[in-house]
Amino acid sequence: MPLYINYPSWLSPQIFPGVKFLSLFRWYGLMYVFAFVTAFLVFRKQTKQGALNTPDHIVTDDDVFSFFTFTIVFLLIGARLFSVLIYDTTTKYLTKPWLIFWPWDENGNFTGLAGMSYHGGFVGGLLGMIIWCKRHKQPVLKWIDVMGVSIPLGFTFGRIGNFLNGGELYGRITTMPWGVLFPKAPLFSRSIEWVNEFANAAGLPEGTGLVNLPRHPSQLYEAFFEGIFLFVIFWLLRKKKPFDGFFLAMYATGYGLVRFIIEYFREPDADLGYRIAIDKDAPTYLNQSLLNLSTGQILCLIMIAAGMTFFTVMMIRKKKRTASQATTIKSSDKADLAASQKAGKSSRSKKKQK
């Protein structure tokens, strides 16, 4: 019995493959549009519920649109720069830096902004939100919190886009029944004993040549856990946050943790391999040790550490503020009591004089 799923042969990265001009439109780009629109709608719903209103300012749709536009520009810049600086192993961008944001390759073929780093988008988007809030004199952490609740559901479409884009960012090989034969994945020679055994265990047809082994659909794992799963949790907690900045800490920690775990099922970039490994010759298509860490996992550890540190600092500040307020109230109560006692003595004194 086959323990795998064939990647749909009719599915192309282009929405209208083979159609002149229309072939420029890709599922990946469309999913980005869906992602931004979804996040925008979730953000807008929260503002309609008064999440960002202050005594001095009622948030309008123009505010939300301006905030989103500014943030998206910075997000795209950060995502592209991180992709070039951290993940690209060629030197072409050093000699031709204009290609970083140029949607055509050196041969004039339209590629869009090929190569985007999530962690770069996170840093760029965060910077954009801070700058916008400072320029418009809005409470930074409140706005970032609302965005933190909005992002995950939109992120779901981004990972679906990876799946539709020819099955990029595929996972490691597996014999699980939901393993997928991705067309872009490298082939293995069936003459190698372990490959033949693995292929037989997955129920692949007998053969002697090259074989495509089923892999974890890690894009879909990420779409669910980094998207839908985190969104449900954040949405349920959105009105119960203990301090402003709570969802910034929660998002950095939550996304970092979930992504870190899923990276064990996702194959690292072949040209980068493991950044930290107990065995530098360990194959990337197999998870042989939890101590072999990819670039994405290292960046996730930084996110987790930053999120937890920020959470701890904000909780300490909240406790100090609460303690200070309690002390002020006690002092006020004592002053009121003293004033009341003094007034009582004065009243009794006047009665005696009469």
PDB file of N, CA and C in Angstrom, residues 4 31 45 66 116 159 164 179 188 227 255 277 323:
ATOM      1  N   TYR A   4       2.279   7.513   0.624  1.00  0.00           N
ATOM      2  CA  TYR A   4       2.701   8.833   0.161  1.00  0.00           C
ATOM      3  C   TYR A   4       1.590   9.444  -0.693  1.00  0.00           C
ATOM      4  N   MET A  31      -0.964  34.625  -2.721  1.00  0.00           N
ATOM      5  CA  MET A  31      -1.051  34.257  -1.315  1.00  0.00           C
ATOM      6  C   MET A  31      -0.526  35.373  -0.414  1.00  0.00           C
ATOM      7  N   LYS A  45     -10.830  44.832  12.567  1.00  0.00           N
ATOM      8  CA  LYS A  45     -11.910  44.388  13.454  1.00  0.00           C
ATOM      9  C   LYS A  45     -11.589  44.746  14.901  1.00  0.00           C
ATOM     10  N   SER A  66      -2.737  53.567   6.672  1.00  0.00           N
ATOM     11  CA  SER A  66      -1.417  54.190   6.702  1.00  0.00           C
ATOM     12  C   SER A  66      -0.425  53.330   7.475  1.00  0.00           C
ATOM     13  N   MET A 116      12.698  35.477   0.266  1.00  0.00           N
ATOM     14  CA  MET A 116      12.235  36.347   1.355  1.00  0.00           C
ATOM     15  C   MET A 116      12.480  35.615   2.679  1.00  0.00           C
ATOM     16  N   ARG A 159       2.532  30.457   3.936  1.00  0.00           N
ATOM     17  CA  ARG A 159       3.078  29.093   3.863  1.00  0.00           C
ATOM     18  C   ARG A 159       2.328  28.241   2.834  1.00  0.00           C
ATOM     19  N   LEU A 164       2.218  25.933  -2.858  1.00  0.00           N
ATOM     20  CA  LEU A 164       1.727  26.076  -4.229  1.00  0.00           C
ATOM     21  C   LEU A 164       2.837  26.474  -5.205  1.00  0.00           C
ATOM     22  N   GLY A 179       3.194  11.785   3.602  1.00  0.00           N
ATOM     23  CA  GLY A 179       4.384  12.273   2.926  1.00  0.00           C
ATOM     24  C   GLY A 179       4.071  12.607   1.471  1.00  0.00           C
ATOM     25  N   PHE A 188      17.184  10.327  -5.432  1.00  0.00           N
ATOM     26  CA  PHE A 188      18.169   9.434  -4.839  1.00  0.00           C
ATOM     27  C   PHE A 188      18.335   8.211  -5.732  1.00  0.00           C
ATOM     28  N   GLY A 227       0.347  29.577  12.015  1.00  0.00           N
ATOM     29  CA  GLY A 227      -0.743  30.438  11.593  1.00  0.00           C
ATOM     30  C   GLY A 227      -2.001  30.247  12.416  1.00  0.00           C
ATOM     31  N   TYR A 255       5.921  32.061  18.153  1.00  0.00           N
ATOM     32  CA  TYR A 255       6.341  31.728  16.791  1.00  0.00           C
ATOM     33  C   TYR A 255       7.711  31.071  16.808  1.00  0.00           C
ATOM     34  N   ALA A 277      26.313  21.738  14.309  1.00  0.00           N
ATOM     35  CA  ALA A 277      26.099  20.296  14.130  1.00  0.00           C
ATOM     36  C   ALA A 277      27.143  19.506  14.896  1.00  0.00           C
ATOM     37  N   ALA A 323       3.052  47.749  42.966  1.00  0.00           N
ATOM     38  CA  ALA A 323       3.483  47.959  44.351  1.00  0.00           C
ATOM     39  C   ALA A 323       3.544  49.440  44.683  1.00  0.00           C
TER      40      ALA A 323
END
